[in-house]
N, CA, C and O atoms as CSV, one atom per row, in Angstrom:
chain,resi,resn,atom,element,x,y,z
A,1,UNK,N,N,71.576,-76.386,9.417
A,1,UNK,CA,C,70.715,-76.898,8.209
A,1,UNK,C,C,69.353,-76.391,8.480
A,1,UNK,O,O,68.834,-76.399,9.596
A,2,UNK,N,N,68.773,-75.926,7.336
A,2,UNK,CA,C,67.393,-75.405,7.462
A,2,UNK,C,C,66.325,-76.525,7.489
A,2,UNK,O,O,66.524,-77.588,6.900
A,3,UNK,N,N,65.248,-76.289,8.145
A,3,UNK,CA,C,64.132,-77.356,8.220
A,3,UNK,C,C,63.431,-77.333,6.882
A,3,UNK,O,O,63.591,-76.407,6.087
A,4,UNK,N,N,62.714,-78.290,6.670
A,4,UNK,CA,C,61.849,-78.446,5.388
A,4,UNK,C,C,60.818,-77.302,5.391
A,4,UNK,O,O,60.656,-76.623,4.377
A,5,UNK,N,N,60.117,-77.080,6.522
A,5,UNK,CA,C,59.106,-76.075,6.517
A,5,UNK,C,C,59.728,-74.651,6.234
A,5,UNK,O,O,59.109,-73.847,5.538
A,6,UNK,N,N,60.959,-74.346,6.780
A,6,UNK,CA,C,61.601,-73.099,6.552
A,6,UNK,C,C,61.936,-73.028,4.997
A,6,UNK,O,O,61.763,-71.990,4.357
A,7,UNK,N,N,62.374,-74.075,4.492
A,7,UNK,CA,C,62.715,-73.987,3.024
A,7,UNK,C,C,61.366,-73.760,2.257
A,7,UNK,O,O,61.359,-73.000,1.289
A,8,UNK,N,N,60.261,-74.379,2.651
A,8,UNK,CA,C,59.029,-74.183,1.965
A,8,UNK,C,C,58.562,-72.756,2.101
A,8,UNK,O,O,58.074,-72.165,1.138
A,9,UNK,N,N,58.699,-72.219,3.237
A,9,UNK,CA,C,58.334,-70.699,3.483
A,9,UNK,C,C,59.182,-69.909,2.576
A,9,UNK,O,O,58.659,-69.024,1.899
A,10,UNK,N,N,60.502,-70.158,2.498
A,10,UNK,CA,C,61.387,-69.419,1.621
A,10,UNK,C,C,60.954,-69.498,0.187
A,10,UNK,O,O,60.868,-68.493,-0.519
A,11,UNK,N,N,60.695,-70.654,-0.210
A,11,UNK,CA,C,60.126,-70.857,-1.701
A,11,UNK,C,C,58.853,-70.021,-1.871
A,11,UNK,O,O,58.654,-69.353,-2.885
A,12,UNK,N,N,57.961,-70.086,-0.795
A,12,UNK,CA,C,56.631,-69.372,-1.010
A,12,UNK,C,C,56.926,-67.942,-1.058
A,12,UNK,O,O,56.336,-67.263,-1.898
A,13,UNK,N,N,57.760,-67.401,-0.266
A,13,UNK,CA,C,58.106,-65.932,-0.289
A,13,UNK,C,C,58.671,-65.539,-1.639
A,13,UNK,O,O,58.305,-64.518,-2.221
A,14,UNK,N,N,59.567,-66.373,-2.114
A,14,UNK,CA,C,60.210,-66.070,-3.446
A,14,UNK,C,C,59.014,-66.033,-4.542
A,14,UNK,O,O,58.958,-65.123,-5.369
A,15,UNK,N,N,58.111,-67.027,-4.498
A,15,UNK,CA,C,57.234,-67.190,-5.601
A,15,UNK,C,C,56.039,-66.115,-5.369
A,15,UNK,O,O,55.669,-65.426,-6.319
A,16,UNK,N,N,55.485,-65.992,-4.177
A,16,UNK,CA,C,54.219,-65.303,-4.034
A,16,UNK,C,C,54.321,-63.845,-3.760
A,16,UNK,O,O,53.324,-63.149,-3.954
A,17,UNK,N,N,55.428,-63.313,-3.328
A,17,UNK,CA,C,55.403,-61.942,-2.781
A,17,UNK,C,C,56.039,-61.054,-3.848
A,17,UNK,O,O,57.149,-61.332,-4.302
A,18,UNK,N,N,55.334,-59.969,-4.261
A,18,UNK,CA,C,55.978,-59.012,-5.111
A,18,UNK,C,C,57.246,-58.396,-4.529
A,18,UNK,O,O,57.329,-58.082,-3.342
A,19,UNK,N,N,58.265,-58.231,-5.445
A,19,UNK,CA,C,59.575,-57.713,-4.931
A,19,UNK,C,C,60.118,-56.683,-5.826
A,19,UNK,O,O,59.844,-56.618,-7.024
A,20,UNK,N,N,60.860,-55.921,-5.228
A,20,UNK,CA,C,61.633,-54.821,-5.999
A,20,UNK,C,C,63.066,-55.262,-5.785
A,20,UNK,O,O,63.524,-55.127,-4.651
A,21,UNK,N,N,63.781,-55.742,-6.678
A,21,UNK,CA,C,65.191,-56.278,-6.400
A,21,UNK,C,C,64.970,-57.463,-5.606
A,21,UNK,O,O,64.202,-58.368,-5.933
A,22,UNK,N,N,65.751,-57.431,-4.421
A,22,UNK,CA,C,65.660,-58.418,-3.405
A,22,UNK,C,C,64.720,-58.052,-2.274
A,22,UNK,O,O,64.464,-58.875,-1.395
A,23,UNK,N,N,64.196,-56.818,-2.278
A,23,UNK,CA,C,63.392,-56.314,-1.140
A,23,UNK,C,C,61.884,-56.492,-1.553
A,23,UNK,O,O,61.513,-56.117,-2.666
A,24,UNK,N,N,61.045,-57.047,-0.680
A,24,UNK,CA,C,59.669,-57.141,-0.830
A,24,UNK,C,C,59.143,-55.697,-0.858
A,24,UNK,O,O,59.660,-54.843,-0.138
A,25,UNK,N,N,58.123,-55.416,-1.679
A,25,UNK,CA,C,57.528,-54.153,-1.928
A,25,UNK,C,C,56.538,-53.968,-0.688
A,25,UNK,O,O,55.385,-54.392,-0.771
A,26,UNK,N,N,56.992,-53.346,0.434
A,26,UNK,CA,C,56.144,-53.224,1.506
A,26,UNK,C,C,54.871,-52.397,1.221
A,26,UNK,O,O,53.879,-52.581,1.927
A,27,UNK,N,N,54.855,-51.495,0.219
A,27,UNK,CA,C,53.686,-50.729,0.014
A,27,UNK,C,C,52.547,-51.669,-0.488
A,27,UNK,O,O,51.374,-51.536,-0.137
A,28,UNK,N,N,53.031,-52.700,-1.405
A,28,UNK,CA,C,51.969,-53.739,-1.904
A,28,UNK,C,C,51.390,-54.493,-0.738
A,28,UNK,O,O,50.186,-54.733,-0.650
A,29,UNK,N,N,52.295,-54.863,0.166
A,29,UNK,CA,C,51.829,-55.632,1.392
A,29,UNK,C,C,50.927,-54.942,2.275
A,29,UNK,O,O,49.938,-55.463,2.789
A,30,UNK,N,N,51.328,-53.664,2.447
A,30,UNK,CA,C,50.387,-52.737,3.338
A,30,UNK,C,C,49.068,-52.564,2.673
A,30,UNK,O,O,48.038,-52.664,3.340
A,31,UNK,N,N,49.036,-52.303,1.364
A,31,UNK,CA,C,47.685,-52.287,0.677
A,31,UNK,C,C,46.949,-53.527,0.780
A,31,UNK,O,O,45.727,-53.451,0.901
A,32,UNK,N,N,47.586,-54.808,0.747
A,32,UNK,CA,C,46.875,-55.866,0.820
A,32,UNK,C,C,46.401,-56.072,2.252
A,32,UNK,O,O,45.343,-56.677,2.427
A,33,UNK,N,N,47.056,-55.643,3.230
A,33,UNK,CA,C,46.687,-55.745,4.630
A,33,UNK,C,C,45.464,-54.782,4.852
A,33,UNK,O,O,44.544,-55.153,5.581
A,34,UNK,N,N,45.437,-53.634,4.278
A,34,UNK,CA,C,44.305,-52.625,4.406
A,34,UNK,C,C,43.115,-53.212,3.659
A,34,UNK,O,O,41.998,-53.075,4.160
A,35,UNK,N,N,43.265,-53.871,2.471
A,35,UNK,CA,C,42.207,-54.457,1.804
A,35,UNK,C,C,41.691,-55.593,2.485
A,35,UNK,O,O,40.536,-55.940,2.236
A,36,UNK,N,N,42.425,-56.267,3.365
A,36,UNK,CA,C,41.989,-57.483,4.121
A,36,UNK,C,C,41.453,-57.247,5.436
A,36,UNK,O,O,40.994,-58.166,6.113
A,37,UNK,N,N,41.499,-55.897,5.874
A,37,UNK,CA,C,40.971,-55.523,7.103
A,37,UNK,C,C,41.893,-55.713,8.380
A,37,UNK,O,O,41.444,-55.646,9.525
A,38,UNK,N,N,43.197,-55.950,8.081
A,38,UNK,CA,C,44.071,-56.115,9.146
A,38,UNK,C,C,44.285,-54.992,10.043
A,38,UNK,O,O,44.497,-55.149,11.245
A,39,UNK,N,N,44.228,-53.789,9.434
A,39,UNK,CA,C,44.541,-52.584,10.172
A,39,UNK,C,C,43.451,-52.138,11.080
A,39,UNK,O,O,43.577,-51.144,11.794
A,40,UNK,N,N,42.372,-52.880,11.051
A,40,UNK,CA,C,41.243,-52.548,11.955
A,40,UNK,C,C,41.762,-52.875,13.386
A,40,UNK,O,O,41.302,-52.250,14.342
A,41,UNK,N,N,42.661,-53.789,13.550
A,41,UNK,CA,C,43.096,-54.280,14.861
A,41,UNK,C,C,44.700,-54.152,15.114
A,41,UNK,O,O,45.234,-54.089,16.222
A,42,UNK,N,N,45.342,-54.128,13.873
A,42,UNK,CA,C,46.781,-54.132,13.963
A,42,UNK,C,C,47.514,-52.928,13.447
A,42,UNK,O,O,46.918,-52.168,12.683
A,43,UNK,N,N,48.727,-52.695,13.790
A,43,UNK,CA,C,49.687,-51.750,13.122
A,43,UNK,C,C,50.965,-52.349,13.005
A,43,UNK,O,O,51.264,-53.259,13.779
A,44,UNK,N,N,51.800,-51.935,12.092
A,44,UNK,CA,C,53.084,-52.446,11.904
A,44,UNK,C,C,53.998,-52.273,13.212
A,44,UNK,O,O,54.699,-53.158,13.702
A,45,UNK,N,N,53.848,-50.917,13.695
A,45,UNK,CA,C,54.805,-50.418,14.734
A,45,UNK,C,C,54.263,-50.378,16.040
A,45,UNK,O,O,55.070,-50.460,16.965
A,46,UNK,N,N,52.962,-50.260,16.326
A,46,UNK,CA,C,52.335,-50.175,17.648
A,46,UNK,C,C,51.290,-50.992,17.897
A,46,UNK,O,O,50.585,-51.364,16.960
A,47,UNK,N,N,51.024,-51.407,19.252
A,47,UNK,CA,C,49.910,-52.246,19.576
A,47,UNK,C,C,48.689,-51.441,19.603
A,47,UNK,O,O,48.612,-50.369,20.204
A,48,UNK,N,N,47.662,-52.019,18.890
A,48,UNK,CA,C,46.337,-51.413,18.883
A,48,UNK,C,C,45.475,-52.405,19.740
A,48,UNK,O,O,45.779,-52.610,20.915
A,49,UNK,N,N,44.407,-53.015,19.155
A,49,UNK,CA,C,43.662,-53.942,19.717
A,49,UNK,C,C,44.462,-55.227,19.770
A,49,UNK,O,O,44.364,-55.968,20.749
A,50,UNK,N,N,45.284,-55.526,18.706
A,50,UNK,CA,C,46.121,-56.554,18.543
A,50,UNK,C,C,47.566,-56.170,18.626
A,50,UNK,O,O,47.847,-54.973,18.686
A,51,UNK,N,N,48.510,-57.082,18.637
A,51,UNK,CA,C,49.877,-56.768,18.812
A,51,UNK,C,C,50.563,-56.057,17.476
A,51,UNK,O,O,50.157,-56.259,16.332
A,52,UNK,N,N,51.535,-55.300,17.780
A,52,UNK,CA,C,52.305,-54.742,16.551
A,52,UNK,C,C,52.818,-55.826,15.774
A,52,UNK,O,O,53.182,-56.853,16.346
A,53,UNK,N,N,52.885,-55.709,14.542
A,53,UNK,CA,C,53.441,-56.793,13.620
A,53,UNK,C,C,55.027,-56.955,13.934
A,53,UNK,O,O,55.582,-58.053,13.903
A,54,UNK,N,N,55.646,-55.825,14.219
A,54,UNK,CA,C,57.103,-55.994,14.510
A,54,UNK,C,C,57.135,-56.901,15.763
A,54,UNK,O,O,57.992,-57.785,15.765
A,55,UNK,N,N,56.369,-56.801,16.751
A,55,UNK,CA,C,56.440,-57.576,17.904
A,55,UNK,C,C,56.105,-59.027,17.620
A,55,UNK,O,O,56.726,-59.906,18.219
A,56,UNK,N,N,55.165,-59.328,16.748
A,56,UNK,CA,C,54.849,-60.674,16.275
A,56,UNK,C,C,56.089,-61.322,15.603
A,56,UNK,O,O,56.501,-62.441,15.912
A,57,UNK,N,N,56.672,-60.496,14.622
A,57,UNK,CA,C,57.786,-60.987,13.918
A,57,UNK,C,C,58.994,-61.319,14.928
A,57,UNK,O,O,59.668,-62.341,14.795
A,58,UNK,N,N,59.182,-60.521,15.790
A,58,UNK,CA,C,60.303,-60.750,16.801
A,58,UNK,C,C,60.005,-62.021,17.640
A,58,UNK,O,O,60.873,-62.867,17.857
A,59,UNK,N,N,58.749,-62.110,18.095
A,59,UNK,CA,C,58.481,-63.181,18.980
A,59,UNK,C,C,58.580,-64.549,18.199
A,59,UNK,O,O,58.900,-65.558,18.826
A,60,UNK,N,N,58.329,-64.605,16.930
A,60,UNK,CA,C,58.284,-65.881,16.105
A,60,UNK,C,C,59.552,-66.172,15.186
A,60,UNK,O,O,59.674,-67.156,14.457
A,61,UNK,N,N,60.498,-65.114,15.355
A,61,UNK,CA,C,61.668,-65.227,14.479
A,61,UNK,C,C,62.314,-66.504,14.923
A,61,UNK,O,O,62.453,-66.767,16.118
A,62,UNK,N,N,62.736,-67.355,13.888
A,62,UNK,CA,C,63.538,-68.539,14.098
A,62,UNK,C,C,62.609,-69.698,14.512
A,62,UNK,O,O,63.132,-70.795,14.708
A,63,UNK,N,N,61.345,-69.561,14.654
A,63,UNK,CA,C,60.428,-70.610,14.916
A,63,UNK,C,C,59.904,-71.273,13.710
A,63,UNK,O,O,59.027,-70.704,13.059
A,64,UNK,N,N,60.337,-72.368,13.370
A,64,UNK,CA,C,59.998,-73.048,12.090
A,64,UNK,C,C,58.627,-73.303,11.934
A,64,UNK,O,O,58.174,-73.383,10.792
A,65,UNK,N,N,57.751,-73.471,13.107
A,65,UNK,CA,C,56.431,-73.921,12.975
A,65,UNK,C,C,55.463,-72.578,13.089
A,65,UNK,O,O,54.240,-72.714,13.071
A,66,UNK,N,N,56.029,-71.388,13.196
A,66,UNK,CA,C,55.254,-70.171,13.326
A,66,UNK,C,C,54.324,-69.889,12.075
A,66,UNK,O,O,53.147,-69.552,12.212
A,67,UNK,N,N,54.867,-70.032,10.987
A,67,UNK,CA,C,54.105,-69.761,9.699
A,67,UNK,C,C,52.816,-70.487,9.715
A,67,UNK,O,O,51.774,-69.850,9.567
A,68,UNK,N,N,52.805,-71.744,9.880
A,68,UNK,CA,C,51.638,-72.639,9.861
A,68,UNK,C,C,50.633,-72.226,10.966
A,68,UNK,O,O,49.441,-72.041,10.719
A,69,UNK,N,N,51.200,-72.087,12.242
A,69,UNK,CA,C,50.334,-71.754,13.287
A,69,UNK,C,C,49.718,-70.342,13.144
A,69,UNK,O,O,48.540,-70.178,13.462
A,70,UNK,N,N,50.432,-69.364,12.700
A,70,UNK,CA,C,49.822,-68.018,12.394
A,70,UNK,C,C,48.842,-67.992,11.336
A,70,UNK,O,O,47.854,-67.267,11.448
A,71,UNK,N,N,49.023,-68.712,10.324
A,71,UNK,CA,C,48.009,-68.886,9.262
A,71,UNK,C,C,46.675,-69.329,9.881
A,71,UNK,O,O,45.632,-68.718,9.647
A,72,UNK,N,N,46.733,-70.363,10.644
A,72,UNK,CA,C,45.535,-70.915,11.224
A,72,UNK,C,C,44.972,-69.888,12.249
A,72,UNK,O,O,43.754,-69.768,12.379
A,73,UNK,N,N,45.781,-69.205,12.920
A,73,UNK,CA,C,45.251,-68.146,13.870
A,73,UNK,C,C,44.550,-67.013,13.214
A,73,UNK,O,O,43.512,-66.535,13.672
A,74,UNK,N,N,45.186,-66.555,12.040
A,74,UNK,CA,C,44.586,-65.513,11.357
A,74,UNK,C,C,43.215,-65.933,10.687
A,74,UNK,O,O,42.257,-65.163,10.611
A,75,UNK,N,N,43.216,-67.186,10.228
A,75,UNK,CA,C,41.974,-67.723,9.509
A,75,UNK,C,C,40.905,-67.899,10.515
A,75,UNK,O,O,39.797,-67.397,10.329
A,76,UNK,N,N,41.217,-68.667,11.694
A,76,UNK,CA,C,40.304,-69.123,12.574
A,76,UNK,C,C,39.986,-68.173,13.825
A,76,UNK,O,O,38.929,-68.198,14.455
A,77,UNK,N,N,41.029,-67.367,14.070
A,77,UNK,CA,C,40.873,-66.468,15.286
A,77,UNK,C,C,41.328,-67.168,16.500
A,77,UNK,O,O,41.802,-68.296,16.364
A,78,UNK,N,N,41.240,-66.632,17.681
A,78,UNK,CA,C,41.549,-67.243,18.863
A,78,UNK,C,C,42.052,-66.164,19.864
A,78,UNK,O,O,42.032,-64.965,19.585
A,79,UNK,N,N,42.504,-66.660,21.048
A,79,UNK,CA,C,42.976,-65.883,22.156
A,79,UNK,C,C,44.154,-66.455,22.884
A,79,UNK,O,O,44.535,-67.597,22.628
A,80,UNK,N,N,44.762,-65.687,23.805
A,80,UNK,CA,C,45.610,-66.237,24.693
A,80,UNK,C,C,47.093,-66.088,24.404
A,80,UNK,O,O,47.910,-66.339,25.290
A,81,UNK,N,N,47.475,-65.684,23.184
A,81,UNK,CA,C,48.856,-65.483,22.826
A,81,UNK,C,C,49.323,-64.085,23.168
A,81,UNK,O,O,50.527,-63.921,23.364
A,82,UNK,N,N,48.512,-63.086,23.257
A,82,UNK,CA,C,48.815,-61.735,23.416
A,82,UNK,C,C,48.046,-60.984,24.347
A,82,UNK,O,O,47.849,-59.778,24.200
A,83,UNK,N,N,47.528,-61.763,25.464
A,83,UNK,CA,C,46.685,-61.168,26.465
A,83,UNK,C,C,45.203,-61.673,26.294
A,83,UNK,O,O,44.978,-62.722,25.691
A,84,UNK,N,N,44.330,-61.007,26.765
A,84,UNK,CA,C,42.898,-61.397,26.894
A,84,UNK,C,C,42.133,-61.075,25.734
A,84,UNK,O,O,41.052,-61.649,25.600
A,85,UNK,N,N,42.563,-60.133,24.742
A,85,UNK,CA,C,41.759,-59.674,23.602
A,85,UNK,C,C,41.829,-60.880,22.593
A,85,UNK,O,O,42.881,-61.441,22.287
A,86,UNK,N,N,40.669,-61.189,22.146
A,86,UNK,CA,C,40.535,-62.266,21.097
A,86,UNK,C,C,40.800,-61.760,19.760
A,86,UNK,O,O,40.452,-60.614,19.476
A,87,UNK,N,N,41.421,-62.556,18.856
A,87,UNK,CA,C,41.522,-62.240,17.356
A,87,UNK,C,C,40.309,-62.892,16.691
A,87,UNK,O,O,39.980,-64.071,16.825
A,88,UNK,N,N,39.685,-61.955,15.950
A,88,UNK,CA,C,38.496,-62.362,15.216
A,88,UNK,C,C,38.949,-63.272,14.055
A,88,UNK,O,O,40.062,-63.143,13.545
A,89,UNK,N,N,38.022,-64.226,13.641
A,89,UNK,CA,C,38.409,-65.032,12.498
A,89,UNK,C,C,38.320,-64.250,11.203
A,89,UNK,O,O,37.489,-63.347,11.099
A,90,UNK,N,N,39.122,-64.553,10.238
A,90,UNK,CA,C,39.137,-63.785,9.020
A,90,UNK,C,C,38.899,-64.753,7.747
A,90,UNK,O,O,39.692,-64.803,6.807
A,91,UNK,N,N,37.785,-65.469,7.824
A,91,UNK,CA,C,37.419,-66.423,6.906
A,91,UNK,C,C,37.043,-65.867,5.444
A,91,UNK,O,O,36.938,-66.583,4.449
A,92,UNK,N,N,36.863,-64.521,5.475
A,92,UNK,CA,C,36.483,-63.894,4.189
A,92,UNK,C,C,37.694,-63.551,3.417
A,92,UNK,O,O,37.593,-63.316,2.213
A,93,UNK,N,N,38.877,-63.505,4.049
A,93,UNK,CA,C,40.135,-63.287,3.361
A,93,UNK,C,C,40.570,-64.487,2.705
A,93,UNK,O,O,40.608,-65.529,3.359
A,94,UNK,N,N,40.943,-64.472,1.353
A,94,UNK,CA,C,41.435,-65.585,0.752
A,94,UNK,C,C,42.694,-66.290,1.319
A,94,UNK,O,O,43.652,-65.590,1.646
A,95,UNK,N,N,42.748,-67.642,1.453
A,95,UNK,CA,C,43.921,-68.224,2.065
A,95,UNK,C,C,45.198,-67.749,1.358
A,95,UNK,O,O,46.207,-67.549,2.034
A,96,UNK,N,N,45.202,-67.566,0.084
A,96,UNK,CA,C,46.368,-67.090,-0.552
A,96,UNK,C,C,46.922,-65.796,-0.014
A,96,UNK,O,O,48.125,-65.626,0.181
A,97,UNK,N,N,45.920,-64.822,0.234
A,97,UNK,CA,C,46.279,-63.632,0.779
A,97,UNK,C,C,46.818,-63.713,2.266
A,97,UNK,O,O,47.750,-63.027,2.686
A,98,UNK,N,N,46.116,-64.634,3.001
A,98,UNK,CA,C,46.665,-64.848,4.376
A,98,UNK,C,C,48.048,-65.442,4.347
A,98,UNK,O,O,48.914,-64.986,5.095
A,99,UNK,N,N,48.294,-66.407,3.548
A,99,UNK,CA,C,49.686,-66.833,3.428
A,99,UNK,C,C,50.677,-65.799,3.123
A,99,UNK,O,O,51.737,-65.694,3.742
A,100,UNK,N,N,50.286,-64.971,2.078
A,100,UNK,CA,C,51.129,-63.960,1.653
A,100,UNK,C,C,51.495,-62.983,2.763
A,100,UNK,O,O,52.664,-62.667,2.983
A,101,UNK,N,N,50.460,-62.515,3.453
A,101,UNK,CA,C,50.620,-61.601,4.521
A,101,UNK,C,C,51.405,-62.129,5.664
A,101,UNK,O,O,52.316,-61.457,6.148
A,102,UNK,N,N,51.088,-63.317,6.123
A,102,UNK,CA,C,51.807,-63.937,7.329
A,102,UNK,C,C,53.340,-64.134,6.941
A,102,UNK,O,O,54.252,-63.893,7.733
A,103,UNK,N,N,53.519,-64.566,5.726
A,103,UNK,CA,C,55.008,-64.764,5.279
A,103,UNK,C,C,55.664,-63.383,5.255
A,103,UNK,O,O,56.818,-63.291,5.673
A,104,UNK,N,N,55.036,-62.323,4.810
A,104,UNK,CA,C,55.699,-61.040,4.865
A,104,UNK,C,C,55.839,-60.518,6.255
A,104,UNK,O,O,56.877,-59.954,6.602
A,105,UNK,N,N,54.766,-60.697,7.112
A,105,UNK,CA,C,54.912,-60.240,8.517
A,105,UNK,C,C,56.174,-60.895,9.161
A,105,UNK,O,O,56.891,-60.200,9.881
A,106,UNK,N,N,56.443,-62.076,8.952
A,106,UNK,CA,C,57.507,-62.813,9.631
A,106,UNK,C,C,58.842,-62.283,9.113
A,106,UNK,O,O,59.869,-62.562,9.732
A,107,UNK,N,N,58.878,-61.583,8.082
A,107,UNK,CA,C,60.219,-61.027,7.601
A,107,UNK,C,C,60.457,-59.603,8.154
A,107,UNK,O,O,61.557,-59.076,7.988
A,108,UNK,N,N,59.468,-58.966,8.803
A,108,UNK,CA,C,59.699,-57.636,9.300
A,108,UNK,C,C,60.763,-57.499,10.362
A,108,UNK,O,O,60.783,-58.276,11.316
A,109,UNK,N,N,61.607,-56.576,10.228
A,109,UNK,CA,C,62.538,-56.121,11.267
A,109,UNK,C,C,62.535,-54.668,11.511
A,109,UNK,O,O,62.265,-53.884,10.601
A,110,UNK,N,N,62.840,-54.258,12.766
A,110,UNK,CA,C,62.922,-52.822,12.984
A,110,UNK,C,C,64.088,-52.211,12.150
A,110,UNK,O,O,64.317,-51.003,12.202
């Protein structure tokens, strides 16, 4: 049985993320990430200053609390989860965009 937070995330993904058929339009999400400054420190496939998003998705796959924790981490910044490099806060990025990007990120698979 799915947890309540997992169901909420699923509903959010259905409502908030642009889709082509049943597949999220990755190009739209990549553009949103560029516009939000995410690629200054991250890449989908390889570690830069921050972890690769595929690694983040793998680490948190199946974790029902990951969405909420990652939204806070993106918004407020912090350190300790991926080594000694700190994540800068992203308070200029609208919360709706952070929610959309984190939800998308958690769906990534190789």
